[in-house]
CSV table of C-alpha atoms and ligand atoms in Angstrom, one decimal:
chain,number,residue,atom,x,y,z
A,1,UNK,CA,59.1,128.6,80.4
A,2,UNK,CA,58.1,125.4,81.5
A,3,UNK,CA,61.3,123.0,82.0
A,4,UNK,CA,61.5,119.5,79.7
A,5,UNK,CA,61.9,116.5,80.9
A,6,UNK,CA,65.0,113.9,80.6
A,7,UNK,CA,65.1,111.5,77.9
A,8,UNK,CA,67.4,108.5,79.6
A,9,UNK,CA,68.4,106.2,77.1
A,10,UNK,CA,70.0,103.3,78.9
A,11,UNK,CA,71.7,100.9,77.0
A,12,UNK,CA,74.8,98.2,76.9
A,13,UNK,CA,75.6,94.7,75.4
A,14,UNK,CA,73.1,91.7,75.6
A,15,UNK,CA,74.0,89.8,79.2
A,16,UNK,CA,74.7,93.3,80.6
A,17,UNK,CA,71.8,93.2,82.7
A,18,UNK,CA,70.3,96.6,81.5
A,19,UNK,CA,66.8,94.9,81.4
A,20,UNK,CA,66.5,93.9,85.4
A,21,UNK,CA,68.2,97.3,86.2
A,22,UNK,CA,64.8,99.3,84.1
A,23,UNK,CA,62.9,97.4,85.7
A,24,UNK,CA,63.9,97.8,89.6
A,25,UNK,CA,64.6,101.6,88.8
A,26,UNK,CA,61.0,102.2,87.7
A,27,UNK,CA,60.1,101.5,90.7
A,28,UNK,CA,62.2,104.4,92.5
A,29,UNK,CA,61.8,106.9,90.0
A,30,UNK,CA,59.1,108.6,88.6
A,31,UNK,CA,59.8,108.0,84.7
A,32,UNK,CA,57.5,107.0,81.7
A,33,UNK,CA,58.6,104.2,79.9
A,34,UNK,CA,58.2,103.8,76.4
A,35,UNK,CA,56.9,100.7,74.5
A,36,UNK,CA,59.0,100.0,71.9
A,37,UNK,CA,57.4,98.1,68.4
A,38,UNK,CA,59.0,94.9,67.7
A,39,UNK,CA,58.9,92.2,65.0
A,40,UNK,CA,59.5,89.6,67.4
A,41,UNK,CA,56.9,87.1,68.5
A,42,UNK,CA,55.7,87.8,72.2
A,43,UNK,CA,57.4,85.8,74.8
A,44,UNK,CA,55.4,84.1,77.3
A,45,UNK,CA,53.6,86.5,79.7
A,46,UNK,CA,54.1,89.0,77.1
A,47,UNK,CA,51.6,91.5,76.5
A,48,UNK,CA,50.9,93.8,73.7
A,49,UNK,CA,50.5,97.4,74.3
A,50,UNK,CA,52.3,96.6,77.9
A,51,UNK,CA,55.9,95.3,76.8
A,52,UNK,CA,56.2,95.5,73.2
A,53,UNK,CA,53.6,97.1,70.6
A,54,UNK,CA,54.1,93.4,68.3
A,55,UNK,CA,53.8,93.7,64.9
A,56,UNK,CA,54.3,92.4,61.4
A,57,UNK,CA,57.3,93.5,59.1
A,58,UNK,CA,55.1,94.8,56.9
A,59,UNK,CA,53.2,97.3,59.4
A,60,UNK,CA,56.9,97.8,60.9
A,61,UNK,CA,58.1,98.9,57.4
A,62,UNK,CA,55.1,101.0,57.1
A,63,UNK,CA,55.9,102.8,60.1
A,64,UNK,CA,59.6,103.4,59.2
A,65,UNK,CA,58.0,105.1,55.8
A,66,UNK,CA,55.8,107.3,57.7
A,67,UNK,CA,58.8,108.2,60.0
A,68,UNK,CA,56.8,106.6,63.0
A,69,UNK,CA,60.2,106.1,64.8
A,70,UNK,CA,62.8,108.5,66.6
A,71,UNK,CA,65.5,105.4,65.8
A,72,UNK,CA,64.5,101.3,64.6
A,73,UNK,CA,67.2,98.7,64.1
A,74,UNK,CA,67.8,95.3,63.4
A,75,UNK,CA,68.4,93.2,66.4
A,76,UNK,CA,69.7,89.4,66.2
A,77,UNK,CA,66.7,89.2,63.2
A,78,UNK,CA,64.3,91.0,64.1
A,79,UNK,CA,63.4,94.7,64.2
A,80,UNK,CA,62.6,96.9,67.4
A,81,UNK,CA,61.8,101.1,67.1
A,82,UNK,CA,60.9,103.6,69.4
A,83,UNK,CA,57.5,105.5,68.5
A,84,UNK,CA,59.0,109.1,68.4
A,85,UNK,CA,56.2,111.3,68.7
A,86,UNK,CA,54.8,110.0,72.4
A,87,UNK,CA,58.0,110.5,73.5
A,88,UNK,CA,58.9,113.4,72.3
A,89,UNK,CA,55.4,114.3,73.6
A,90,UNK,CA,56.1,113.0,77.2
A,91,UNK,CA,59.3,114.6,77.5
A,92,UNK,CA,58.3,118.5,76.5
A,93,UNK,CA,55.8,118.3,79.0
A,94,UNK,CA,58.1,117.8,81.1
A,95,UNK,CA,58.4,114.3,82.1
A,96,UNK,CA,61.4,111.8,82.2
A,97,UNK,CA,61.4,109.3,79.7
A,98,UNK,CA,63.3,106.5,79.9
A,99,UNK,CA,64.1,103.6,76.8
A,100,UNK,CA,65.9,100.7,76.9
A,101,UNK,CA,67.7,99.8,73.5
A,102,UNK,CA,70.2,98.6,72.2
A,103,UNK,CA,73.7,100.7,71.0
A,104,UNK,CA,72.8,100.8,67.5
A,105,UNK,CA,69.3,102.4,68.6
A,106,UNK,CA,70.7,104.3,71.5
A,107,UNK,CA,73.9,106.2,68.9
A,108,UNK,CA,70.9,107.1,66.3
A,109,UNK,CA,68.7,108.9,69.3
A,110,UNK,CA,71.9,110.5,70.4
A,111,UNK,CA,72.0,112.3,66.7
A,112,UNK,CA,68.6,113.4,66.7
A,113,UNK,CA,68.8,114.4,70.7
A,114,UNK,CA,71.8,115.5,72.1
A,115,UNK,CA,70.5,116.4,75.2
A,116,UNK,CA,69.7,112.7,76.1
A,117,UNK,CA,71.3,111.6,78.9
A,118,UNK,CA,73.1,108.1,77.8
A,119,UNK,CA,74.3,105.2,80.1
A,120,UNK,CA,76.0,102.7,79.0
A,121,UNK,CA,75.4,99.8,81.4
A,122,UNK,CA,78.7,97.2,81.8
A,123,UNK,CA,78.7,93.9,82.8
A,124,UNK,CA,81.3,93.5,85.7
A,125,UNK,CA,83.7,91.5,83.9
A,126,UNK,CA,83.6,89.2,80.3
A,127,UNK,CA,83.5,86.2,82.6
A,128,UNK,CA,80.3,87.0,84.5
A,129,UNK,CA,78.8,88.5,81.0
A,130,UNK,CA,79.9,85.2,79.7
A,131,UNK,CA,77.9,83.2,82.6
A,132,UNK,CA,74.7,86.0,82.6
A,133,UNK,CA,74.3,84.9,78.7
A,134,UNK,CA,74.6,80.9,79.1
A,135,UNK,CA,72.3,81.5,82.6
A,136,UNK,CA,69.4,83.2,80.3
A,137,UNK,CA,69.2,79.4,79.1
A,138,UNK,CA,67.3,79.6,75.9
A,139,UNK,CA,70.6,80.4,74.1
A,140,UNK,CA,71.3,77.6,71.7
A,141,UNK,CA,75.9,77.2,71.5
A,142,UNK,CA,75.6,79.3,68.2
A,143,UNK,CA,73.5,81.9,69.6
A,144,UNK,CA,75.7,82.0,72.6
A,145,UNK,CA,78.8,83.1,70.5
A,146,UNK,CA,76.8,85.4,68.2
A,147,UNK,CA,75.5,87.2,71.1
A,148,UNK,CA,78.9,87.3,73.3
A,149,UNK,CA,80.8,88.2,70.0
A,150,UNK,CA,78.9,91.0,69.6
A,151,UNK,CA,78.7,91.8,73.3
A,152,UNK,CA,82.4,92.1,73.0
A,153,UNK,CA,82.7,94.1,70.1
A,154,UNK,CA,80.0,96.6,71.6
A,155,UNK,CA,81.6,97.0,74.5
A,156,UNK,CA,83.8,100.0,72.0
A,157,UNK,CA,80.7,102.3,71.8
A,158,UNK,CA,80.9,103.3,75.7
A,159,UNK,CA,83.1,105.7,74.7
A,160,UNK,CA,79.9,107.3,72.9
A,161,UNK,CA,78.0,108.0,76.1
A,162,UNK,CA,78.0,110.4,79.0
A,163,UNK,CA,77.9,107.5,82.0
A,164,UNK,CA,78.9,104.3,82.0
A,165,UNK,CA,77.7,102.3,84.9
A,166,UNK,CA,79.0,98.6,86.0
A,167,UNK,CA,76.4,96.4,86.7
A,168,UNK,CA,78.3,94.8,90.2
A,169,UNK,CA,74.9,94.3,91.8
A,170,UNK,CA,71.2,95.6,90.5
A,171,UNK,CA,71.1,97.4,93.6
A,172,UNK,CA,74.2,99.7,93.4
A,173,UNK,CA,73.8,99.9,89.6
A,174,UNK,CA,70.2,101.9,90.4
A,175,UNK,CA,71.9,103.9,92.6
A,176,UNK,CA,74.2,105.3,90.2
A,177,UNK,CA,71.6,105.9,87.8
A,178,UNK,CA,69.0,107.6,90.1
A,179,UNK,CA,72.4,109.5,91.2
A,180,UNK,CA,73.1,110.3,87.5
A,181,UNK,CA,69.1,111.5,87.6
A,182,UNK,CA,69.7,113.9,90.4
A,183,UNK,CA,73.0,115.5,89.2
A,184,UNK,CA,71.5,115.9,85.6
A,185,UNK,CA,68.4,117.9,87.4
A,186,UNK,CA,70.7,120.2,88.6
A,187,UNK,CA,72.5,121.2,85.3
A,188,UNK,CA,72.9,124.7,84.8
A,189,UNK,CA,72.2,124.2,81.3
A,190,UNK,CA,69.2,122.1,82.1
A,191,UNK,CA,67.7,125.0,84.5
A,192,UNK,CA,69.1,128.5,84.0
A,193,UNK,CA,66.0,129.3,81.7
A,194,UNK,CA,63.4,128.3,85.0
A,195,UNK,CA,65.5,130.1,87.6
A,196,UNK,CA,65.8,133.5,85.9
A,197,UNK,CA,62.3,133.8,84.8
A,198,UNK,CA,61.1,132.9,88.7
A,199,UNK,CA,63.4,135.3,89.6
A,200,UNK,CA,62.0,138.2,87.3
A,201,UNK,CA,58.0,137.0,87.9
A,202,UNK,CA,59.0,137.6,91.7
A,203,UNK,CA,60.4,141.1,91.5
A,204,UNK,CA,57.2,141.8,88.9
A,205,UNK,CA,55.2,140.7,91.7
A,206,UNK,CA,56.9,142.4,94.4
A,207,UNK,CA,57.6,145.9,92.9
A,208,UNK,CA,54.6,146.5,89.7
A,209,UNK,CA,51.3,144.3,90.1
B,301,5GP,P1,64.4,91.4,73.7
B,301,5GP,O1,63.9,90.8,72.4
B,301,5GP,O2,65.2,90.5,74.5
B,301,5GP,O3,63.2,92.0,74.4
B,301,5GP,O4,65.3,92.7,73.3
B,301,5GP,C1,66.4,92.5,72.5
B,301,5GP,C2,67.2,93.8,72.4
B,301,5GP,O5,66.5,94.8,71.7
B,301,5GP,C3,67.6,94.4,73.7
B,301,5GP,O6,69.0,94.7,73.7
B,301,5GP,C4,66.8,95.6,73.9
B,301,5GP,O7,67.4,96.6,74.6
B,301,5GP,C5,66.6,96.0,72.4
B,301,5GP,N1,65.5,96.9,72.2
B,301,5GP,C6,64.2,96.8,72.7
B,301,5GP,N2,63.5,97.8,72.2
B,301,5GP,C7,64.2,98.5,71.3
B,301,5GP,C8,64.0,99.6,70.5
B,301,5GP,O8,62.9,100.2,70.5
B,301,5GP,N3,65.0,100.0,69.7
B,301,5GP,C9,66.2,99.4,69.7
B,301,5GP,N4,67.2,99.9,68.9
B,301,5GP,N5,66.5,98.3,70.5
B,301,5GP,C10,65.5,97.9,71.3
């Protein structure tokens, strides 16, 4: 039997830094990201296909109606969903997949797959969330308080996942993660399947071909 891949979900409050810590531990680890589909208008530098798939509500809706998505939700207005059947694909041939959404999205995937591996990532203290949300500088006062509001009420779901990482520096924050990566390869759970079958093709080999 061939063994799956991980499906990391990583996820955490806006401000948390969970976006710069993706994209530094891409670059260590060997992982296929998934492009999510979002309502929200690109951003400059933005490409389609490469960070979002953009599209219209209505062709979002249409998705949701053809069950397009292992988990959508609303986010601050606008609607982001993770195409289920690539990475369902990716991940039973064996590959790690990692997404990076929010908690709503991230408690939804942990109902229809278990066997995720979820991280909740923290910012060190409310303070320095406080400062990482004003330093993002496009936040207007109001969307400053919606965002750190719900930051702050989100911070209750950690006790949902299996790791919780604080994000001190982006640095020590990967490590954890790529620690978390290494320890969850090893799970007997994760393994016992692959060991016992080499262990029986070997005696076939040895003793009867
Ligand atoms: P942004 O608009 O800044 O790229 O993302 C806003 C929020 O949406 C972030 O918290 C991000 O993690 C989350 N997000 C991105 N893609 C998805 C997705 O496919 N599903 C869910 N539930 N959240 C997502």
């Amino acid at each position: 039997m061939d063994k799956k891949g991980l499906l990391i979900v990583i996820s955490g409050p806006s401000g948390a830094g969970k976006g710069t810590i993706c994209k530094e531990l891409i670059k260590q680890e060997e992982l296929w990201v998934s492009v999510s589909a979002t309502t929200r208008s690109p951003r400059k530098g933005e490409e389609d296909g490469v960070n979002y798939y953009f599209l219209n509500k209505e062709d979002f809706k249409q998705k949701i109606k053809e069950d397009d998505f292992l988990e959508y939700a609303e986010v601050y207005g606008n609607y982001y969903g993770t195409p289920k059947s690539k990475v369902l694909e990716k991940v039973h041939n064996g590959n790690n997949v990692i997404l990076e959404i929010d908690i709503q999205g991230a408690l939804k995937v942990k109902e229809k797959y278990p066997e995720g591996i979820f991280v909740f990532v923290l910012p060190p203290s409310m303070e320095e969330l406080k400062k990482r949300i004003i330093n993002r500088g496009s936040e207007t006062e109001e969307s400053f308080m919606t965002r750190f509001k719900s930051a702050y009420r989100e911070i209750n779901y950690v006790s949902k996942y299996n790791y919780a990482v604080v994000n001190d520096t982006v640095e020590d924050a990967v490590t954890k993660i790529r620690n978390i990566i290494s320890a969850e390869n090893c799970r007997v759970d994760r393994i016992k399947e692959s060991i016992l079958e080499s262990k029986e093709e070997f005696i076939h080999e040895q003793f009867y071909d």
